[in-house]
mmCIF file of N, CA, C and O in Angstrom:
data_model
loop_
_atom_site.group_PDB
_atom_site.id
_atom_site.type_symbol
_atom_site.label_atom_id
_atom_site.label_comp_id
_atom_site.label_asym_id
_atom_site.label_seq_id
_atom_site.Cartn_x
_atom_site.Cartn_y
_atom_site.Cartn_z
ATOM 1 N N UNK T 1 89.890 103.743 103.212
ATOM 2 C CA UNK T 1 91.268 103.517 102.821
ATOM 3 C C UNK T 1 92.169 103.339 104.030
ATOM 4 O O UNK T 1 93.187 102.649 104.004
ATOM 5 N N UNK T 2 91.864 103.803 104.770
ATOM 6 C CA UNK T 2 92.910 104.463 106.295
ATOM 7 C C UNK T 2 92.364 102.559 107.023
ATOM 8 O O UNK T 2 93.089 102.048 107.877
ATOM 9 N N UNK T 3 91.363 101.962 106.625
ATOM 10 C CA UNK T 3 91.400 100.571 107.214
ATOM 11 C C UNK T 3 92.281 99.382 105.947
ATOM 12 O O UNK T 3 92.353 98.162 106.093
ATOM 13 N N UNK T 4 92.708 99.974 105.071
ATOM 14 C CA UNK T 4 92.919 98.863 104.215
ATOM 15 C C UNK T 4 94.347 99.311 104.072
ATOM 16 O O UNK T 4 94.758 98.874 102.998
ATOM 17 N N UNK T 5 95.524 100.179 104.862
ATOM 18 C CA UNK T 5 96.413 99.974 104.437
ATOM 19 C C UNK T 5 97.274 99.520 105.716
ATOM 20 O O UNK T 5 98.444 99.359 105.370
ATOM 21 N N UNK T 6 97.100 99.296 106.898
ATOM 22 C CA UNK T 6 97.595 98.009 107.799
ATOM 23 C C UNK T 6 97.782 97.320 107.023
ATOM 24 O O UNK T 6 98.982 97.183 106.787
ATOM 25 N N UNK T 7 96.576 96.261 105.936
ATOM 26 C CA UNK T 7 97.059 95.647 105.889
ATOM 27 C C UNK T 7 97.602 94.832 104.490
ATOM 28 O O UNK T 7 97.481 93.684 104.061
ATOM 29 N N UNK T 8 98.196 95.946 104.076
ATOM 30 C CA UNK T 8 98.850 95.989 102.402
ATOM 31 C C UNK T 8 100.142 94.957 102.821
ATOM 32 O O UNK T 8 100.060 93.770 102.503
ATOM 33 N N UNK T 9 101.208 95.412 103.471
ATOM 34 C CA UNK T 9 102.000 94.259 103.910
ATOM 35 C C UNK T 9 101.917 93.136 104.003
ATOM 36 O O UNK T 9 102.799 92.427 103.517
ATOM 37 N N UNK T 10 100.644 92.501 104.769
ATOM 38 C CA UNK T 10 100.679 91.431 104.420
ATOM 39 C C UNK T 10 99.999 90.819 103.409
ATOM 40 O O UNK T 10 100.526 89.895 102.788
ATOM 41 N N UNK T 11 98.601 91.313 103.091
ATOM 42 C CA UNK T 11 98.266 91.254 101.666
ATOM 43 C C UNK T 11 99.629 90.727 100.488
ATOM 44 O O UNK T 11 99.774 89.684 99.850
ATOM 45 N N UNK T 12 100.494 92.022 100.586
ATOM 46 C CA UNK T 12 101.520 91.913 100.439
ATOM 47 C C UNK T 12 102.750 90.207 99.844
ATOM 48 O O UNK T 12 103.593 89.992 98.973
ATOM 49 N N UNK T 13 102.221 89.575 100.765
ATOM 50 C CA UNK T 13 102.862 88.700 101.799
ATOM 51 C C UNK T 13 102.023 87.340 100.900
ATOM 52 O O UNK T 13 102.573 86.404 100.320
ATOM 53 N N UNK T 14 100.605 87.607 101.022
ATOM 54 C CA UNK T 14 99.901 86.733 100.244
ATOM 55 C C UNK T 14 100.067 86.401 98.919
ATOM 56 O O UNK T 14 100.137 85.303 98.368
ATOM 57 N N UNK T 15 100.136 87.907 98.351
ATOM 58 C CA UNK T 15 100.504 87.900 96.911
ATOM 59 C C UNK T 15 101.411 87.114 96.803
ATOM 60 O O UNK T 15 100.970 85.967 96.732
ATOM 61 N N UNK T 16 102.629 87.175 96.749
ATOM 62 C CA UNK T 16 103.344 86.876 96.784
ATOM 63 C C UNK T 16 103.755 85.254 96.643
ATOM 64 O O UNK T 16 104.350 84.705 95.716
ATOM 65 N N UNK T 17 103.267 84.723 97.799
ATOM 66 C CA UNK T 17 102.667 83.161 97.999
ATOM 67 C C UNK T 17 101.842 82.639 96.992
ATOM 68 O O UNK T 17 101.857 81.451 96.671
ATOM 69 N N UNK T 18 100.939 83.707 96.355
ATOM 70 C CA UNK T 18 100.066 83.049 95.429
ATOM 71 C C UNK T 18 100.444 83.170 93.888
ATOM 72 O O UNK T 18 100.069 82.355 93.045
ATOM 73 N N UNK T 19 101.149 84.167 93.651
ATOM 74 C CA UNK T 19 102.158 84.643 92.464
ATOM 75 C C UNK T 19 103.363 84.345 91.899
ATOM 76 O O UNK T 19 103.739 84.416 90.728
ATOM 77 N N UNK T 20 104.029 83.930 93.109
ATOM 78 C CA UNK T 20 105.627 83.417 92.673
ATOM 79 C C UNK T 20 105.600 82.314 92.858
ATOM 80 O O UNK T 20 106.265 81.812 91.952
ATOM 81 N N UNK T 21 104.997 81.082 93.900
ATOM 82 C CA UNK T 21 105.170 79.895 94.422
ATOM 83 C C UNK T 21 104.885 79.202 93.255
ATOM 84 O O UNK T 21 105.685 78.311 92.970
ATOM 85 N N UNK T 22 103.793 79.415 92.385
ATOM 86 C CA UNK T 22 103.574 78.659 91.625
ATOM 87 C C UNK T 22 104.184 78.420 90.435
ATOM 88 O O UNK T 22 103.745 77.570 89.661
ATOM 89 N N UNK T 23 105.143 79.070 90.203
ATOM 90 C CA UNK T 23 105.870 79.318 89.346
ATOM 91 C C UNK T 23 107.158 78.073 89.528
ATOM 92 O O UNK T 23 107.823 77.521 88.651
ATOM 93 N N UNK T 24 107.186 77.896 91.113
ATOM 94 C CA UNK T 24 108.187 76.600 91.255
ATOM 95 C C UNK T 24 107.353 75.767 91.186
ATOM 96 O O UNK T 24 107.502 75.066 92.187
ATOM 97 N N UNK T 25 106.232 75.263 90.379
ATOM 98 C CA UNK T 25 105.883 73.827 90.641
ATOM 99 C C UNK T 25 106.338 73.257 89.088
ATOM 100 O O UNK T 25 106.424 73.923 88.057
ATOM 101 N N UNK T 26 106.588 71.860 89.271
ATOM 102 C CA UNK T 26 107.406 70.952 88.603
ATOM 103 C C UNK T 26 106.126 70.080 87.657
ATOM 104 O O UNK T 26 105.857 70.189 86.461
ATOM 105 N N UNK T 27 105.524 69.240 88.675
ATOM 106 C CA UNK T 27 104.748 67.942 88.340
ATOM 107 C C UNK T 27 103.668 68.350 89.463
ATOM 108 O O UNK T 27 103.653 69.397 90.111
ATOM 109 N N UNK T 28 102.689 67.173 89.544
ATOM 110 C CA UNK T 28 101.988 67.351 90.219
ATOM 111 C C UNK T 28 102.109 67.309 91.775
ATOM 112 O O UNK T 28 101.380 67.970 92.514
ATOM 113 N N UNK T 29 103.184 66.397 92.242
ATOM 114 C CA UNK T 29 103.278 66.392 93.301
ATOM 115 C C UNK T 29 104.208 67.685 93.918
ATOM 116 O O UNK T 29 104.358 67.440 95.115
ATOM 117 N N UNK T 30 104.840 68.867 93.596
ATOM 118 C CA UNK T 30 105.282 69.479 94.214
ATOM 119 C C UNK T 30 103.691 70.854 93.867
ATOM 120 O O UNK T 30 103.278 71.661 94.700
ATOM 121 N N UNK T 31 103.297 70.719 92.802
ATOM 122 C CA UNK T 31 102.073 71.538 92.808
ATOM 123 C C UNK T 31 101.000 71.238 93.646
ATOM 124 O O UNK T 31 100.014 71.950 93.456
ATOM 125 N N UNK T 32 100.882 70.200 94.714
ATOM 126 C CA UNK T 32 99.984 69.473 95.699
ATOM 127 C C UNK T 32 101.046 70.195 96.936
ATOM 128 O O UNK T 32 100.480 70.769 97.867
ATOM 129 N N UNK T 33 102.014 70.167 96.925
ATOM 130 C CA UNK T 33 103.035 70.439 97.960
ATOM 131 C C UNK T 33 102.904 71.525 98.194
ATOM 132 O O UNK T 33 102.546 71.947 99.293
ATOM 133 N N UNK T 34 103.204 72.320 97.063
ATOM 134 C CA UNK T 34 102.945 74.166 97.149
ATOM 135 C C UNK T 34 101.178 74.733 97.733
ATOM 136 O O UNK T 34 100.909 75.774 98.333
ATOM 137 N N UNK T 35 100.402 73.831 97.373
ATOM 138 C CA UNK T 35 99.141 74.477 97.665
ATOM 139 C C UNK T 35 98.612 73.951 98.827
ATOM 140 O O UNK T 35 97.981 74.708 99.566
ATOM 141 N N UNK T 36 98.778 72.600 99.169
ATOM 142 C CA UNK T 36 98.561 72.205 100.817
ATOM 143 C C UNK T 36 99.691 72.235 101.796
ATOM 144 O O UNK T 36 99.602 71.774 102.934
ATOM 145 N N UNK T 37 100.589 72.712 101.376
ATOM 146 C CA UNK T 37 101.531 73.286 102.704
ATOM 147 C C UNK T 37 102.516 74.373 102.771
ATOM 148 O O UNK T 37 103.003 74.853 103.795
ATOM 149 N N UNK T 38 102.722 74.663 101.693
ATOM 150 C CA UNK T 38 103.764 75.966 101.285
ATOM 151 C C UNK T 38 102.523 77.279 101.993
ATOM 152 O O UNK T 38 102.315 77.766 103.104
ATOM 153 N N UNK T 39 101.983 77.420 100.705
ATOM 154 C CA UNK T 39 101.288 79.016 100.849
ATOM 155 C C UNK T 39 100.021 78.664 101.719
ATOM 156 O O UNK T 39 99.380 79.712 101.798
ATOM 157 N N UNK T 40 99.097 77.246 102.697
ATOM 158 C CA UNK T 40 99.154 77.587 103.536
ATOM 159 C C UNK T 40 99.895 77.825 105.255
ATOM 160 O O UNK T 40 99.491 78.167 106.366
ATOM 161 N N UNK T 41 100.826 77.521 104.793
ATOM 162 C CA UNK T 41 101.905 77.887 106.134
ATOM 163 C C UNK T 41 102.141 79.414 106.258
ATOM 164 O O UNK T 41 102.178 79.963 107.359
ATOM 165 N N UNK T 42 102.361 80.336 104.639
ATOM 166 C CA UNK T 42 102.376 81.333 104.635
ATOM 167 C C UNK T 42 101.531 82.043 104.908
ATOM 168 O O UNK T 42 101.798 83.005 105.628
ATOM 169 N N UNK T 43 100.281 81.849 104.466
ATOM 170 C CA UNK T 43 98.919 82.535 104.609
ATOM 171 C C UNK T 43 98.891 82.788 106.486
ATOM 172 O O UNK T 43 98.898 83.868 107.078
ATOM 173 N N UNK T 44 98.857 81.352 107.095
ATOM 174 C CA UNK T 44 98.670 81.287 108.440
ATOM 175 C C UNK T 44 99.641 82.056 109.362
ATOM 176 O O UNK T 44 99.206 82.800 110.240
ATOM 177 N N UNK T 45 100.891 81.880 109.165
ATOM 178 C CA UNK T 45 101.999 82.613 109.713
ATOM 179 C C UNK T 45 101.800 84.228 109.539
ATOM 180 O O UNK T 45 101.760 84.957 110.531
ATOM 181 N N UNK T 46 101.691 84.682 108.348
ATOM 182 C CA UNK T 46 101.503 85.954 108.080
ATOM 183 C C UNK T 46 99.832 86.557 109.051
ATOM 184 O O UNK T 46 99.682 87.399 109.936
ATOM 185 N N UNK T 47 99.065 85.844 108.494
ATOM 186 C CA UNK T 47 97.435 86.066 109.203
ATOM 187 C C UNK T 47 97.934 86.415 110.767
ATOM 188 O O UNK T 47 97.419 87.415 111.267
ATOM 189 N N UNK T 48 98.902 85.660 111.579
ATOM 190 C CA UNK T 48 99.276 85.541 112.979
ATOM 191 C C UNK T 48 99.705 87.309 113.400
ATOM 192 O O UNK T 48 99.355 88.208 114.165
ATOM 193 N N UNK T 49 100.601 87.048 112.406
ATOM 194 C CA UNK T 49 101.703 88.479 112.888
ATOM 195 C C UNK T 49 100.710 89.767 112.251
ATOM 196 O O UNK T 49 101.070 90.841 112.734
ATOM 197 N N UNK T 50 99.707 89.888 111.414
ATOM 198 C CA UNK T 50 98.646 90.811 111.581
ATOM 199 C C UNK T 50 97.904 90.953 112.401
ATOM 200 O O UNK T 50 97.548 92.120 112.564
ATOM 201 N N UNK T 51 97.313 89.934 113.293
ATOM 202 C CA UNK T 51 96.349 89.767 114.407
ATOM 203 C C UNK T 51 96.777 90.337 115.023
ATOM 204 O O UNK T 51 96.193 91.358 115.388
ATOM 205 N N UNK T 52 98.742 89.843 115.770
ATOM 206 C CA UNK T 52 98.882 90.464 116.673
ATOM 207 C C UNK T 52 99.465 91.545 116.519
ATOM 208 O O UNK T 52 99.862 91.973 117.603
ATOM 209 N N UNK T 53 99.719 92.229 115.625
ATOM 210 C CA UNK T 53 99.587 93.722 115.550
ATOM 211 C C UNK T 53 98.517 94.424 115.455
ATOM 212 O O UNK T 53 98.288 95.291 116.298
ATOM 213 N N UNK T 54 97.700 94.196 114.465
ATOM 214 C CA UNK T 54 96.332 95.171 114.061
ATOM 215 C C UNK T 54 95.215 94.436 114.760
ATOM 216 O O UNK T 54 94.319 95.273 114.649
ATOM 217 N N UNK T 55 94.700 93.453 115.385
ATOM 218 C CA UNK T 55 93.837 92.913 116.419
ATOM 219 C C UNK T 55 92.634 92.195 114.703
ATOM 220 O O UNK T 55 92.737 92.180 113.476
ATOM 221 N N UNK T 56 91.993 91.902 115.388
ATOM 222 C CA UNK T 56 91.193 91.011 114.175
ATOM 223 C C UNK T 56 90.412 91.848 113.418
ATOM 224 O O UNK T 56 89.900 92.864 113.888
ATOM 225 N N UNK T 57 90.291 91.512 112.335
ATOM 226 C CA UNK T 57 89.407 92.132 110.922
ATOM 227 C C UNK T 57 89.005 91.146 110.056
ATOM 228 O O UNK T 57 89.658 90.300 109.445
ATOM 229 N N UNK T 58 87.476 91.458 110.112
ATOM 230 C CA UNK T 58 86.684 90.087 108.837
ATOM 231 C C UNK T 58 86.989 90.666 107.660
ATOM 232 O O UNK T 58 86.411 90.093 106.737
ATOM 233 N N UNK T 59 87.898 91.886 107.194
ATOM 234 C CA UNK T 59 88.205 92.066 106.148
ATOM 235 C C UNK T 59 89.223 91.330 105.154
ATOM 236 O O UNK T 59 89.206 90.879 104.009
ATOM 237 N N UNK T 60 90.284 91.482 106.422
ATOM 238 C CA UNK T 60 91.216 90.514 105.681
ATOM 239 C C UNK T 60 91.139 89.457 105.622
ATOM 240 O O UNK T 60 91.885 89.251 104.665
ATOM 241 N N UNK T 61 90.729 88.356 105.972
ATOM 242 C CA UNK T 61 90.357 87.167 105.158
ATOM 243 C C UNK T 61 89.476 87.149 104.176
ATOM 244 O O UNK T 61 89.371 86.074 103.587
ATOM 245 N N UNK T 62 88.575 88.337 103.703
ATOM 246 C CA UNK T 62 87.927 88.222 102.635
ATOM 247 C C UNK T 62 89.116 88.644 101.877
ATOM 248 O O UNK T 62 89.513 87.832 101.041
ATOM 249 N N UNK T 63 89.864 89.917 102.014
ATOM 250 C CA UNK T 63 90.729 90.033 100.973
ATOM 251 C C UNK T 63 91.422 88.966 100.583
ATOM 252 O O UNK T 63 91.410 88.575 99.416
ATOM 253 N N UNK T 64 91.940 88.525 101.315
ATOM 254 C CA UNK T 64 92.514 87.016 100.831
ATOM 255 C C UNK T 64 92.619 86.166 99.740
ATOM 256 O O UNK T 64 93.462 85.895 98.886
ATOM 257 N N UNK T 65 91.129 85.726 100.140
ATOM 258 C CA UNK T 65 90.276 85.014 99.049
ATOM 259 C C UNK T 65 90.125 85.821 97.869
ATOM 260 O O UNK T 65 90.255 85.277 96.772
ATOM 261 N N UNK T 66 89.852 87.118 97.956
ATOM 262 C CA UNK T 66 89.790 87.466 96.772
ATOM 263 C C UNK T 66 90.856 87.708 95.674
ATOM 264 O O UNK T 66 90.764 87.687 94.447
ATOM 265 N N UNK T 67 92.306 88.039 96.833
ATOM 266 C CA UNK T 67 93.241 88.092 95.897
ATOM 267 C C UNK T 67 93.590 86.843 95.234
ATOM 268 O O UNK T 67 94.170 86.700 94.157
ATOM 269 N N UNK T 68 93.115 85.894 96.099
ATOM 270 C CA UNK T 68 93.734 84.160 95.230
ATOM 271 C C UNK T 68 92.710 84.203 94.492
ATOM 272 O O UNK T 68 91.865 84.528 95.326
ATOM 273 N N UNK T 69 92.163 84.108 93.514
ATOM 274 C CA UNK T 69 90.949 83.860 92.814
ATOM 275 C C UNK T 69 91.702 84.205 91.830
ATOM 276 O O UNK T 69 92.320 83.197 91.487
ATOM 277 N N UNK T 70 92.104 85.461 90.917
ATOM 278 C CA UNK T 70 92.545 85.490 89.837
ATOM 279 C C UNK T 70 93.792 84.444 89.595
ATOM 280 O O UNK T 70 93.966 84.126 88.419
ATOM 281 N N UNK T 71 94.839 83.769 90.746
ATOM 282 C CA UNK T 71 95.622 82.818 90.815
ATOM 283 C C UNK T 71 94.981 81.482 89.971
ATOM 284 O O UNK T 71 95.496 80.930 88.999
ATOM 285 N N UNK T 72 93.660 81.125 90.663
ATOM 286 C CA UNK T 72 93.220 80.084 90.006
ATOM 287 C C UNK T 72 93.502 79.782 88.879
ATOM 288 O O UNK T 72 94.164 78.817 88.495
ATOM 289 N N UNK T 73 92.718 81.083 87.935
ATOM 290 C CA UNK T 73 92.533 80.909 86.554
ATOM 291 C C UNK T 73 93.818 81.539 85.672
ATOM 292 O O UNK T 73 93.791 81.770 84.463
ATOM 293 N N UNK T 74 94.818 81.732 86.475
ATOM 294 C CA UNK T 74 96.248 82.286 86.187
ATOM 295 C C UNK T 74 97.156 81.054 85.980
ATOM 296 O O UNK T 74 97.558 80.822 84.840
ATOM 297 N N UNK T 75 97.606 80.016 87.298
ATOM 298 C CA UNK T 75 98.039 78.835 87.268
ATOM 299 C C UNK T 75 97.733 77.586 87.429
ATOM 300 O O UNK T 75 98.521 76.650 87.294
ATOM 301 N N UNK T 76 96.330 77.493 87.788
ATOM 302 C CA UNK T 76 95.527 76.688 88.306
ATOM 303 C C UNK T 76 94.679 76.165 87.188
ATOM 304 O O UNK T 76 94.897 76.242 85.979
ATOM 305 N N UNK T 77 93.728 75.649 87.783
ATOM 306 C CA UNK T 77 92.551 75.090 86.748
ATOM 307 C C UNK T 77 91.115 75.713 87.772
ATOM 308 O O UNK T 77 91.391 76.267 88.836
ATOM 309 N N UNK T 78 89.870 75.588 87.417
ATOM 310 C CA UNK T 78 88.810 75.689 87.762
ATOM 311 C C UNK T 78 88.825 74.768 89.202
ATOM 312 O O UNK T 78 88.528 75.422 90.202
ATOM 313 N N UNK T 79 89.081 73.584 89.379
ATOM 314 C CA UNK T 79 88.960 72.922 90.049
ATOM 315 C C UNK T 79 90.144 73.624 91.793
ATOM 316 O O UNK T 79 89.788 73.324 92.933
ATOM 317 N N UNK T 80 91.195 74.343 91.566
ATOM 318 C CA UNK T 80 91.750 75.234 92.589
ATOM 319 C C UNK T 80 90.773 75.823 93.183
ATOM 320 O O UNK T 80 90.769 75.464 94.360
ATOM 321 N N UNK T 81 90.042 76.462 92.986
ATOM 322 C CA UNK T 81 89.024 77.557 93.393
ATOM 323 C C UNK T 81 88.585 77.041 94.406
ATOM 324 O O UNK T 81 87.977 78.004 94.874
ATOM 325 N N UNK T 82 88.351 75.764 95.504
ATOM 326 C CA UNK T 82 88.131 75.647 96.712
ATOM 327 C C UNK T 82 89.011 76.102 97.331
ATOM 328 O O UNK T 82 88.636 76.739 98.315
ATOM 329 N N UNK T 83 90.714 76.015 97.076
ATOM 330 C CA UNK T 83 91.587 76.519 98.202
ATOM 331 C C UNK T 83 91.471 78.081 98.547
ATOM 332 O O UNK T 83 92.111 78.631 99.443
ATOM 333 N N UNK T 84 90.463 78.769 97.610
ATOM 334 C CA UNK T 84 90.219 80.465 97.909
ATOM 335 C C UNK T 84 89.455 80.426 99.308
ATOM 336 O O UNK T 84 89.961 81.068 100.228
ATOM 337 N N UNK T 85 88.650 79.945 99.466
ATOM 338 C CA UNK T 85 87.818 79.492 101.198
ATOM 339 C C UNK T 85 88.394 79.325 101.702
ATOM 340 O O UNK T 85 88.548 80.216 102.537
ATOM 341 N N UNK T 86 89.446 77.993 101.857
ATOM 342 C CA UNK T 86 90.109 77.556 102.672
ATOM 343 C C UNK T 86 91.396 78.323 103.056
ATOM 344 O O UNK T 86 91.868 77.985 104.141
ATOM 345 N N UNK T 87 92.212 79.522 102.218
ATOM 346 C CA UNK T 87 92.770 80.290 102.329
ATOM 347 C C UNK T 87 92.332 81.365 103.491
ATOM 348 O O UNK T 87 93.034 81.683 104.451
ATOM 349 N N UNK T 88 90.949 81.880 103.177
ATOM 350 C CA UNK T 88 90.467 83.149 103.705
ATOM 351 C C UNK T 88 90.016 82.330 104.915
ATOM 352 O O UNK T 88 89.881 82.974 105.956
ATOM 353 N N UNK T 89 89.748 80.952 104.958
ATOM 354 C CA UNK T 89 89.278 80.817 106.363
ATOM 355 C C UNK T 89 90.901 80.419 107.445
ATOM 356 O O UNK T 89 90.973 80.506 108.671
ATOM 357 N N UNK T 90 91.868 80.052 106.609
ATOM 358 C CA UNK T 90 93.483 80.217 106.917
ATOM 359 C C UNK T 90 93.556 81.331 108.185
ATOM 360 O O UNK T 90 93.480 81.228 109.410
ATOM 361 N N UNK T 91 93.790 82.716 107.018
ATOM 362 C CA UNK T 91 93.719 83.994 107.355
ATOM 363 C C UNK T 91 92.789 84.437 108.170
ATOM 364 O O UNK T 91 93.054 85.583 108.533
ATOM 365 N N UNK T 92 91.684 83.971 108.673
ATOM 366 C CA UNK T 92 90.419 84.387 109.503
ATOM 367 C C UNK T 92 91.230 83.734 111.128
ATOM 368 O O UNK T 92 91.553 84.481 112.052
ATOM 369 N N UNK T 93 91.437 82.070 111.132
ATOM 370 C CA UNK T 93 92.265 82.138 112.266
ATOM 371 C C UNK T 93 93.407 82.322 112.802
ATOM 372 O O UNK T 93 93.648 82.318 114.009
ATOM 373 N N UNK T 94 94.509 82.572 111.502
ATOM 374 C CA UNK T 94 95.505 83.137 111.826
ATOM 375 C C UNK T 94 95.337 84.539 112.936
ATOM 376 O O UNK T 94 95.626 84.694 114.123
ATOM 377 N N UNK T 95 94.757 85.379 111.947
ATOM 378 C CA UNK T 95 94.806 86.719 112.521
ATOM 379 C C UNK T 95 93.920 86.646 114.038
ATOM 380 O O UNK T 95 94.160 87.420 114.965
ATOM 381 N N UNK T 96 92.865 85.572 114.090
ATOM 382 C CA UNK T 96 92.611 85.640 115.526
ATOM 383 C C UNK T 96 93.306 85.308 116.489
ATOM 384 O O UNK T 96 93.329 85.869 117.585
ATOM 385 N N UNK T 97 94.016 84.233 116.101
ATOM 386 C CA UNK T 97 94.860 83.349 117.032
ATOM 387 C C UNK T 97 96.206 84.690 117.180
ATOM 388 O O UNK T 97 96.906 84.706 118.193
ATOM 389 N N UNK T 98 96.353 85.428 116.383
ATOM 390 C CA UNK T 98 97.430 86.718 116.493
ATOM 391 C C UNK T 98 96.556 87.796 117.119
ATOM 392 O O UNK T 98 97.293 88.575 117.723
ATOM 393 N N UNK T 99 95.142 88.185 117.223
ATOM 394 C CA UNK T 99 94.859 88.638 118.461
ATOM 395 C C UNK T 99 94.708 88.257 119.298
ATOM 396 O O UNK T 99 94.535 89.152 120.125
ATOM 397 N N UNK T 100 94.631 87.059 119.820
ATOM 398 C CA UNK T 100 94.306 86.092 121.034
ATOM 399 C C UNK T 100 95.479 86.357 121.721
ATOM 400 O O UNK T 100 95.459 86.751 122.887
ATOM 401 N N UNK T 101 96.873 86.106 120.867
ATOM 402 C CA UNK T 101 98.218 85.931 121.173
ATOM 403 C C UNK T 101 98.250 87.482 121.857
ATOM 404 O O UNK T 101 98.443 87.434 123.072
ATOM 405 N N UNK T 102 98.094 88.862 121.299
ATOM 406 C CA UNK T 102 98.571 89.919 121.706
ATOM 407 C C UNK T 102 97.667 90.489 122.793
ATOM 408 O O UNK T 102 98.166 91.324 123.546
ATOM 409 N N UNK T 103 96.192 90.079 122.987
ATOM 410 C CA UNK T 103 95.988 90.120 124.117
ATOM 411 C C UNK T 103 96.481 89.469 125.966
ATOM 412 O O UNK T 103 96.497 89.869 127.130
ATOM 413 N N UNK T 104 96.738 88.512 125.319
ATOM 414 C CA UNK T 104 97.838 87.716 126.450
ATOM 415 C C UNK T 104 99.265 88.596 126.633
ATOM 416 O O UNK T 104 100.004 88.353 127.587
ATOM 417 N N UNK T 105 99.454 89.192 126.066
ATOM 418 C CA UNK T 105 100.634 90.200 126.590
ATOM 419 C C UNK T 105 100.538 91.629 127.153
ATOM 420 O O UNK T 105 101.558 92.228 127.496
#
């Protein structure tokens, strides 16, 4: 437990992106908008500022993925379920590139 609550915040952070965003989509093209550049800008930005606080963890990008998965079949269709990889692999270099970053300081 004492490793999984660093990183509830941004978890946090994900939810969020994957829960409310979709809720603004219109048509298809702002639902293409929201999922290839909205929530991952968020995913990546957030992944950053965990790295460089808490240093890297292969956890949280699995969490990731796992929290988007019930999203799929929430607002999505079957066919979403690739952006859960591409999310957690988001979050895998975010948070490195945010330890990379805090070792340089």
């Amino acid at each position: 437990m004492n490793r999984l609550r660093p990183m509830v915040p941004y978890l946090l952070v994900a939810i969020l992106a994957f829960y409310v965003l979709p809720l603004f989509i219109i048509d298809t093209g702002s639902g293409m908008a929201i999922l290839l550049v909205a929530i991952p800008a968020i995913i990546l930005v957030s992944s950053e500022f965990y790295g460089m606080k808490h240093s890297w963890d292969w956890l949280y990008p699995l969490l990731v993925l796992v929290v988007f998965l019930p999203a799929v079949f929430t607002f999505f269709n079957e066919t979403a379920i690739i952006y859960g990889p591409a999310y957690g692999f988001l979050a895998l270099v975010g948070s490195f590139l945010g330890s990379l970053i805090s070792r340089r300081k």
